[in-house]
Amino acid sequence: MSLAVKQKVRGGQSRKRLPVNSLAAASAITAGLLAIPILVIVAHVFTGNADVWVHLSKTVLPEYLKNSFGLAAGVSAGVLVIGVSTAWITTQYSFPGSRVFSVLLMLPMAFPAYIIAYSYTGLLDFAGPVQSWIRSAFNLRYGQYWFPEIRSLGGAVWMLIFVLYPYVFLMTRAAFLEQSANLSAASRSLGLNGFKTFWKVNLPIARPAIVTGLSLVLMETLADYGTVQYFGVPTFTTGIFRTFYGLGNAAAAAQLATLLLGFVVLLIVLEKYSRRKQQYFNKSESRQRAELTRLGGMKALAAFLCCAVPVLLGFIIPVLMLLIWCFQNLAQFDAAFVSLAWNSFSLAAIAAVVAIVMSLALAYSNRLNSTLWSRVAIQTVSTGYALPGVIIAIGVMISLAWFDHRVVSAVGDLIGVDFGLLFSGTLVALIFAYSVRFMAMPLGACRNALAQIKPSVDQSARSLGKTPLQTIRLIHVPLLRGSLLTAFLMVFVDVLKELPATLILRPFNFNTLAVRAYELASDERLFEAAPASLMIVVVGLIPVYLLTSSIVRRS
């Protein structure tokens, strides 16, 4: 081959590789930017005033530890009992309403924990209808009867159990459905009864799925801010918030956040460790499902109540309370409410689009050139969903404030222009925080959907002279339309429900439905908080509907 031909071939190769390299570079920059808030939080362990940390450790830190671990332990026990029992009942037995309950039991996922806390406070508080009826019916006064205090650690535990048990239910039910009937038949042939078969065979096989669901529950529990703050329970999230705003000490808040981050990382490691050998479980070649055992009489009633109570407490009663309050306050649906809804929906839509664009770039770059660095970048970006919003918000605030006061200010001084705060204190900070927090969902959806497209499609497009960006726009995006729409809706709803990050990073005079509901409830104006709360719940039903439809189709 002549030198000219070699140069031509090399030039053509370099031109073809340039877009790929550019896309890889853009993906690396994106992953690096999304990792900055977490790195900033970790870096603050070695900065700040040690006296403040000593003061916190001697005064409030023990209480934060006790309440956070108590909350996690109580919620874990509750979701395990409800999630595993209902999953087993709906997969093994047939009774009136059994098929419907497989869908209804997922409805509480639409409720943010802080909104269900508002609903039950209005129902069970001293001035609520329950205690008012007790005093009226039995002619009692305050202090003459005992009633459980809803605003307590126990109340927060129950609120989180009601809305988080579907995580364990979904994972465990899927694991039970995948188990072969031959396993139960073999155990029974060895003399094990139904309970022993469940305890020694079915439950151990489903253990990795149960641990995965429980890990998600614990992450959501440790990340919760609205419920524990409203009930006055000091935990790590409320402590971080108070330290950041009350003491005005970002370094101390970051140090508390790092400690909470350590617990979250430990949960992730334990969850991965629990799944290290799951490929050895349930290796039966036959996937034939056993016929459902038909229940009748008291057994059917017991199964019905076991499934109906979580739905009643976790969805029906809170929704009825919100509806009643909304009908009593129709005047709240005014121009101000429309403005709040517009702020929330537009912000959520922008954040979802940004997250999907970034996810598609990362996933497609990894598809074209899967290297160790690209896999590490994707793994790093995916961990954002496991982190509490308050941690990400503080990391974003510190990093963007530094950039505004150092880089942007230096550039402004150089050219004689005062830019002000371009990033911190603006919607850019909010969208950046949402991207860090919720990137895992669209990234996972894009990677899974791209894996279903044969590599020959990319090769054919390249042979026709299309660049990777043109291939994404003309071929992959139309093929991925369904997955991208689902990912968009999931991010949209999660942004709509996010509270601590929005509270910390929102610009002045900018409110969302979640913030408005939180502010009104904090002022004990629960009736007025109902419209915003109900709107969040209604929109939250969209991903639940998509999830249940997908499960029904697979079934």
XYZ file of C-alpha atoms in Angstrom:
555
model
C 0.000 0.000 0.000
C 1.389 3.388 -0.975
C 2.113 6.149 1.525
C -0.687 8.315 0.092
C -3.213 5.504 0.437
C -2.074 4.818 4.023
C -2.427 8.476 4.897
C -5.887 8.557 3.309
C -6.988 5.480 5.296
C -5.552 6.871 8.520
C -7.216 10.218 7.867
C -10.544 8.541 7.228
C -10.185 6.513 10.415
C -9.360 9.605 12.441
C -12.380 11.421 11.038
C -14.615 8.505 11.925
C -13.207 8.225 15.414
C -13.392 11.933 16.154
C -17.121 12.023 16.922
C -16.761 8.908 19.069
C -13.889 10.487 20.977
C -15.801 13.748 21.290
C -18.829 11.911 22.641
C -16.615 10.004 25.086
C -14.998 13.252 26.228
C -18.397 14.893 26.679
C -19.590 11.878 28.664
C -16.485 11.968 30.861
C -17.001 15.686 31.530
C -20.669 15.070 32.347
C -19.826 12.282 34.780
C -17.129 14.434 36.376
C -19.498 17.366 36.863
C -22.157 15.157 38.405
C -19.603 13.706 40.822
C -18.393 17.117 42.053
C -21.050 17.646 44.787
C -20.261 14.270 46.358
C -16.520 14.876 46.209
C -17.015 18.310 47.782
C -18.959 16.795 50.675
C -16.272 14.172 51.305
C -13.490 16.758 51.044
C -15.066 18.841 53.824
C -14.302 16.108 56.324
C -10.813 17.598 56.584
C -11.879 21.265 56.684
C -13.873 23.556 58.921
C -13.707 24.438 62.588
C -13.136 21.405 64.793
C -14.786 23.155 67.748
C -18.160 23.138 66.022
C -17.893 19.409 65.317
C -16.902 18.744 68.947
C -19.902 20.777 70.106
C -22.252 18.820 67.828
C -20.818 15.461 68.901
C -21.310 16.296 72.578
C -24.810 17.753 72.292
C -27.038 16.653 69.417
C -25.112 13.950 67.542
C -26.056 11.125 69.965
C -29.723 12.053 69.542
C -29.358 12.110 65.760
C -27.783 8.650 65.860
C -30.406 7.214 68.221
C -33.397 8.551 66.294
C -31.983 7.710 62.852
C -31.195 4.117 63.817
C -34.484 3.769 65.668
C -36.339 5.043 62.630
C -34.443 2.671 60.328
C -35.018 -0.337 62.615
C -38.738 0.316 63.059
C -39.372 0.931 59.358
C -37.337 -2.148 58.392
C -39.369 -4.417 60.662
C -42.674 -3.002 59.428
C -41.949 -3.164 55.698
C -40.565 -6.691 55.997
C -43.689 -7.975 57.727
C -46.123 -6.238 55.375
C -44.141 -6.560 52.149
C -43.143 -10.227 52.455
C -46.501 -11.431 53.820
C -48.590 -9.687 51.150
C -46.213 -10.818 48.402
C -46.526 -14.429 49.546
C -50.307 -14.275 49.885
C -50.887 -12.733 46.440
C -48.567 -15.208 44.675
C -49.650 -18.431 46.406
C -53.345 -18.115 47.196
C -56.589 -17.345 45.417
C -59.303 -15.495 47.339
C -61.831 -12.749 46.560
C -59.887 -9.731 45.305
C -56.508 -11.482 45.167
C -55.733 -10.348 41.609
C -56.801 -6.779 42.307
C -54.629 -6.557 45.404
C -51.502 -7.276 43.363
C -52.107 -3.811 41.854
C -53.691 -1.978 44.783
C -50.821 -2.806 47.125
C -48.517 -0.629 45.007
C -50.673 2.520 45.187
C -49.008 3.954 48.346
C -45.868 4.492 46.249
C -47.597 7.585 44.851
C -47.557 9.236 48.282
C -44.541 11.199 49.515
C -44.067 10.383 53.186
C -44.457 13.998 54.276
C -47.877 14.285 52.632
C -49.240 11.165 54.299
C -47.892 12.632 57.556
C -49.952 15.787 56.983
C -53.061 13.683 56.300
C -52.805 11.573 59.438
C -51.923 14.559 61.599
C -55.141 16.253 60.530
C -57.031 13.021 61.236
C -55.490 11.961 64.558
C -54.278 15.178 66.174
C -56.043 16.691 69.193
C -58.252 18.911 67.022
C -58.834 16.148 64.444
C -62.124 14.306 63.908
C -61.063 11.112 65.740
C -60.166 12.691 69.070
C -62.998 15.189 68.755
C -65.464 12.290 68.401
C -63.926 10.488 71.399
C -64.323 13.564 73.623
C -67.860 14.163 72.396
C -69.044 10.539 72.566
C -67.658 9.792 76.035
C -67.897 13.324 77.516
C -64.163 13.520 78.175
C -61.708 16.376 78.355
C -58.078 16.653 77.366
C -55.945 14.598 79.729
C -58.783 12.294 80.795
C -58.040 9.723 78.122
C -54.971 8.233 76.476
C -54.364 8.535 72.763
C -51.138 7.747 70.876
C -49.119 10.822 69.911
C -48.867 11.037 66.140
C -46.046 13.594 66.238
C -43.380 11.257 67.570
C -40.726 8.820 66.471
C -43.321 6.045 66.433
C -45.624 8.153 64.276
C -42.815 8.827 61.798
C -42.063 5.085 61.676
C -45.663 4.261 60.777
C -45.878 6.974 58.139
C -42.761 5.674 56.391
C -43.935 2.060 56.656
C -47.204 2.909 54.898
C -45.479 4.462 51.861
C -42.311 2.333 51.620
C -43.512 -1.255 52.018
C -44.298 -1.484 48.235
C -40.524 -1.593 47.550
C -40.234 -4.876 49.466
C -43.569 -6.111 48.116
C -42.533 -5.600 44.478
C -39.105 -7.196 44.783
C -40.308 -10.119 46.873
C -43.365 -10.814 44.733
C -41.205 -10.947 41.606
C -38.846 -13.399 43.343
C -41.731 -15.642 44.440
C -43.209 -15.626 40.928
C -39.885 -16.778 39.443
C -39.611 -19.796 41.735
C -40.399 -23.170 40.231
C -43.207 -25.357 41.528
C -40.767 -28.297 41.640
C -38.999 -26.773 44.640
C -42.112 -26.752 46.794
C -43.111 -30.206 45.578
C -39.689 -31.623 46.442
C -39.732 -30.089 49.919
C -43.191 -31.464 50.626
C -42.094 -34.923 49.461
C -39.414 -34.722 52.158
C -42.046 -34.178 54.833
C -42.049 -30.384 55.156
C -45.416 -28.709 55.677
C -46.458 -25.436 54.061
C -44.931 -23.135 56.674
C -41.625 -25.015 56.810
C -41.444 -25.001 53.002
C -41.921 -21.258 53.000
C -39.397 -20.698 55.811
C -36.659 -23.092 54.648
C -37.047 -23.051 50.847
C -39.012 -20.142 49.365
C -37.853 -17.420 51.734
C -34.086 -18.147 51.452
C -34.342 -18.180 47.647
C -36.085 -14.793 47.713
C -33.572 -13.357 50.201
C -31.505 -11.333 47.661
C -34.669 -9.666 46.346
C -35.879 -8.939 49.881
C -32.533 -7.409 50.826
C -32.574 -5.268 47.672
C -36.040 -3.927 48.501
C -35.061 -3.378 52.128
C -31.941 -1.473 51.065
C -34.078 0.894 48.989
C -36.394 1.377 51.963
C -33.501 2.178 54.293
C -32.048 4.679 51.828
C -35.407 6.427 51.538
C -35.796 6.365 55.334
C -32.399 7.939 55.965
C -33.089 10.509 53.208
C -36.483 11.578 54.564
C -36.708 15.166 55.760
C -40.312 16.341 55.506
C -41.845 13.711 57.813
C -39.296 13.821 60.622
C -39.093 17.611 60.531
C -42.869 17.988 60.690
C -43.106 15.500 63.580
C -40.225 17.164 65.422
C -37.942 14.111 65.392
C -34.244 15.110 65.245
C -32.399 12.927 62.722
C -29.368 13.337 60.502
C -31.317 15.078 57.736
C -32.916 17.622 60.068
C -29.572 18.075 61.837
C -27.772 18.793 58.577
C -30.448 21.301 57.649
C -30.266 23.055 61.021
C -26.484 23.169 60.995
C -26.440 24.629 57.504
C -29.072 27.303 58.167
C -29.124 27.694 61.952
C -25.371 27.766 62.579
C -24.506 28.997 59.096
C -21.666 26.489 59.044
C -21.436 24.729 55.684
C -18.352 22.743 56.721
C -20.013 21.257 59.804
C -23.138 20.447 57.778
C -20.935 18.752 55.185
C -19.229 16.731 57.916
C -22.606 15.529 59.206
C -23.579 14.767 55.625
C -20.404 12.729 55.174
C -21.298 10.610 58.193
C -24.750 9.964 56.739
C -23.129 9.288 53.373
C -21.025 6.606 55.024
C -24.156 4.814 56.231
C -25.648 4.950 52.726
C -22.451 3.556 51.174
C -22.499 0.761 53.749
C -26.065 -0.098 52.704
C -25.025 -0.216 49.044
C -22.101 -2.519 49.845
C -24.289 -4.829 51.937
C -26.915 -4.969 49.192
C -24.313 -5.917 46.588
C -22.793 -8.457 48.970
C -26.197 -10.084 49.482
C -26.492 -10.622 45.697
C -22.996 -11.981 45.139
C -24.182 -15.599 44.728
C -27.770 -15.207 43.709
C -27.016 -16.968 40.417
C -26.747 -20.208 42.385
C -30.270 -19.970 43.706
C -33.268 -21.580 42.073
C -31.390 -23.318 39.267
C -34.299 -25.577 38.359
C -34.747 -25.955 34.629
C -38.522 -25.970 34.942
C -40.206 -22.651 35.623
C -43.685 -24.168 35.897
C -45.712 -22.294 38.495
C -47.814 -24.169 41.002
C -51.558 -23.638 40.885
C -52.840 -21.109 43.392
C -54.355 -22.572 46.531
C -57.988 -21.527 46.770
C -58.962 -20.170 50.179
C -62.417 -20.031 51.676
C -64.139 -19.072 54.890
C -62.054 -17.488 57.631
C -58.788 -18.124 55.805
C -60.005 -16.119 52.805
C -61.178 -13.343 55.122
C -57.805 -13.273 56.899
C -55.935 -13.089 53.568
C -58.279 -10.341 52.353
C -57.740 -8.259 55.503
C -53.985 -8.790 55.411
C -53.894 -7.205 51.947
C -56.664 -4.646 52.478
C -55.305 -3.007 55.640
C -52.057 -1.692 54.047
C -54.023 -0.284 51.089
C -56.580 1.282 53.407
C -54.001 2.890 55.703
C -51.426 3.723 53.045
C -53.665 5.127 50.307
C -57.438 5.227 50.747
C -57.670 7.076 54.081
C -55.031 9.738 53.208
C -56.605 10.355 49.795
C -60.068 10.734 51.347
C -58.711 13.242 53.875
C -57.080 15.300 51.119
C -60.236 15.201 49.003
C -62.410 16.353 51.907
C -60.041 19.223 52.671
C -59.924 20.213 49.005
C -63.724 20.372 48.745
C -63.763 22.487 51.895
C -61.194 24.857 50.382
C -62.112 25.193 46.717
C -60.986 28.821 46.870
C -57.397 27.598 47.076
C -57.563 26.626 43.382
C -56.831 30.183 42.274
C -54.267 31.965 40.106
C -51.587 31.512 42.785
C -52.152 27.743 42.737
C -51.893 27.712 38.937
C -48.595 29.595 39.214
C -47.286 27.051 41.730
C -48.316 24.178 39.469
C -46.641 25.854 36.494
C -43.409 26.360 38.449
C -43.415 22.733 39.576
C -44.296 21.172 36.225
C -41.950 23.330 34.140
C -39.047 22.782 36.545
C -39.682 19.031 36.625
C -39.941 18.855 32.827
C -36.669 20.756 32.289
C -34.848 18.631 34.852
C -36.188 15.420 33.278
C -35.103 16.471 29.766
C -31.612 17.429 30.994
C -31.255 14.134 32.865
C -32.347 12.108 29.824
C -29.969 13.926 27.451
C -27.053 13.326 29.826
C -28.071 9.699 30.363
C -28.339 9.033 26.641
C -24.871 10.500 26.048
C -23.333 8.410 28.842
C -25.102 5.197 27.821
C -24.304 5.545 24.107
C -20.683 6.461 24.760
C -20.335 3.324 26.861
C -22.011 1.314 24.083
C -19.517 2.551 21.478
C -16.442 2.179 23.634
C -16.933 0.325 26.903
C -13.784 0.982 28.909
C -12.990 0.721 32.587
C -13.239 4.490 32.957
C -16.655 4.661 31.283
C -17.994 1.893 33.510
C -16.601 3.594 36.612
C -18.156 6.891 35.502
C -21.559 5.267 35.010
C -21.340 3.536 38.374
C -20.394 6.815 40.058
C -23.237 8.728 38.453
C -25.724 5.986 39.321
C -25.030 6.254 43.055
C -26.699 9.676 43.237
C -30.151 8.144 43.662
C -29.026 6.453 46.869
C -27.999 9.767 48.440
C -30.358 12.008 50.430
C -31.387 15.196 48.697
C -30.038 17.309 51.558
C -26.507 15.932 51.013
C -26.587 16.623 47.288
C -28.069 20.088 47.839
C -25.297 21.122 50.234
C -22.623 19.736 47.889
C -24.135 21.666 44.971
C -24.463 24.847 47.036
C -20.821 24.759 48.204
C -19.368 23.920 44.779
C -21.441 26.440 42.799
C -20.898 29.197 45.379
C -17.144 28.641 45.092
C -17.374 28.778 41.297
C -19.444 31.987 41.379
C -17.223 33.793 43.870
C -13.905 32.657 42.428
C -14.136 31.864 38.734
C -17.093 33.972 37.596
C -16.041 36.907 39.776
C -12.463 36.744 38.447
C -13.691 36.749 34.852
C -16.011 39.660 35.631
C -13.191 41.687 37.180
C -11.015 40.964 34.161
C -13.503 42.308 31.633
C -15.112 44.887 33.926
C -18.568 43.285 34.163
C -20.407 42.305 37.342
C -22.121 38.979 36.552
C -23.501 38.462 40.062
C -24.513 34.916 40.973
C -24.868 33.031 37.704
C -25.264 29.544 39.183
C -25.760 29.410 42.971
C -29.153 30.687 44.058
C -30.656 30.161 40.609
C -32.657 27.457 38.852
C -29.383 26.179 37.390
C -28.403 24.945 40.850
C -31.743 23.182 41.280
C -31.582 21.448 37.904
C -27.973 20.435 38.556
C -28.945 18.932 41.929
C -31.891 17.077 40.392
C -29.598 15.662 37.697
C -27.188 14.351 40.320
C -30.019 12.963 42.454
C -32.112 11.236 39.791
C -29.642 10.315 37.037
C -29.734 6.600 37.887
C -33.271 6.023 36.572
C -32.924 7.429 33.020
C -29.388 6.050 32.760
C -30.559 2.558 33.636
C -33.481 2.843 31.223
C -31.212 4.024 28.378
C -28.628 1.273 28.975
C -31.264 -1.460 29.127
C -33.031 -0.197 26.014
C -29.791 0.198 24.032
C -28.827 -3.348 24.969
C -31.889 -4.568 23.045
C -30.646 -2.948 19.803
C -28.188 -5.038 17.814
C -24.705 -3.563 17.261
C -25.180 -4.192 13.546
C -27.581 -1.231 13.492
C -24.745 1.102 14.536
C -22.392 -0.528 12.048
C -24.890 -0.080 9.216
C -25.372 3.580 10.111
C -21.617 4.110 10.217
C -21.192 2.448 6.827
C -23.682 4.981 5.448
C -21.530 7.827 6.712
C -23.611 8.737 9.769
C -21.830 10.111 12.816
C -22.710 8.793 16.303
C -24.777 11.895 17.021
C -26.736 11.422 13.788
C -27.179 7.732 14.631
C -28.628 8.624 18.015
C -30.982 11.247 16.578
C -32.182 9.377 13.503
C -32.165 5.743 14.659
C -31.856 5.195 18.388
C -34.140 7.937 19.710
C -37.143 6.693 17.628
C -36.448 3.134 18.778
C -36.058 4.213 22.403
C -39.109 6.461 22.454
C -41.081 4.286 24.891
C -38.205 3.816 27.328
C -37.277 7.500 27.195
C -40.885 8.523 27.860
C -41.052 6.216 30.878
C -37.750 7.575 32.200
C -38.994 11.134 31.637
C -42.123 10.487 33.690
C -40.183 8.818 36.509
C -37.768 11.747 36.832
C -40.615 14.236 36.411
C -42.561 12.793 39.333
C -39.522 12.415 41.592
C -38.528 16.045 40.987
C -42.095 17.078 41.749
C -41.945 15.291 45.135
C -38.392 16.300 46.100
C -38.441 18.561 49.171
C -35.061 19.127 50.948
C -33.027 19.922 47.824
C -35.718 22.321 46.633
C -35.907 24.036 50.030
C -32.151 24.642 50.105
C -31.462 25.588 46.487
C -34.619 27.340 45.232
C -34.254 30.993 44.238
C -35.932 33.690 46.293
C -39.658 34.091 45.639
C -39.776 30.781 43.769
C -42.139 28.169 45.191
C -43.221 24.725 44.079
C -46.165 22.551 45.099
C -43.985 20.535 47.483
C -42.514 23.630 49.150
C -45.906 25.322 49.436
C -47.487 22.241 51.013
C -44.571 22.039 53.448
C -44.824 25.718 54.402
C -48.583 25.608 54.972
C -48.389 22.393 56.979
C -45.570 23.838 59.102
C -47.910 26.751 59.917
C -50.642 24.209 60.884
C -52.728 25.224 57.866
C -53.355 21.643 56.782
C -56.634 22.402 54.978
C -54.859 24.931 52.766
C -52.004 22.500 52.086
C -54.412 19.875 50.712
C -54.688 21.086 47.067
C -50.923 21.135 46.514
C -50.539 17.792 48.291
C -53.310 16.141 46.298
C -51.844 17.400 43.014
C -48.496 15.779 43.863
C -50.219 12.482 44.705
C -52.300 12.492 41.502
C -49.227 13.045 39.346
C -47.374 10.442 41.397
C -49.922 7.845 40.290
C -48.585 8.034 36.716
C -45.391 5.978 37.240
C -47.322 3.616 39.530
C -49.794 3.047 36.688
C -46.957 2.426 34.219
C -45.314 0.003 36.619
C -48.499 -1.941 37.290
C -49.331 -2.080 33.573
C -45.889 -3.508 32.856
C -46.310 -6.138 35.573
C -49.772 -7.099 34.333
C -48.475 -7.492 30.758
C -45.612 -9.724 31.931
C -48.007 -11.792 34.012
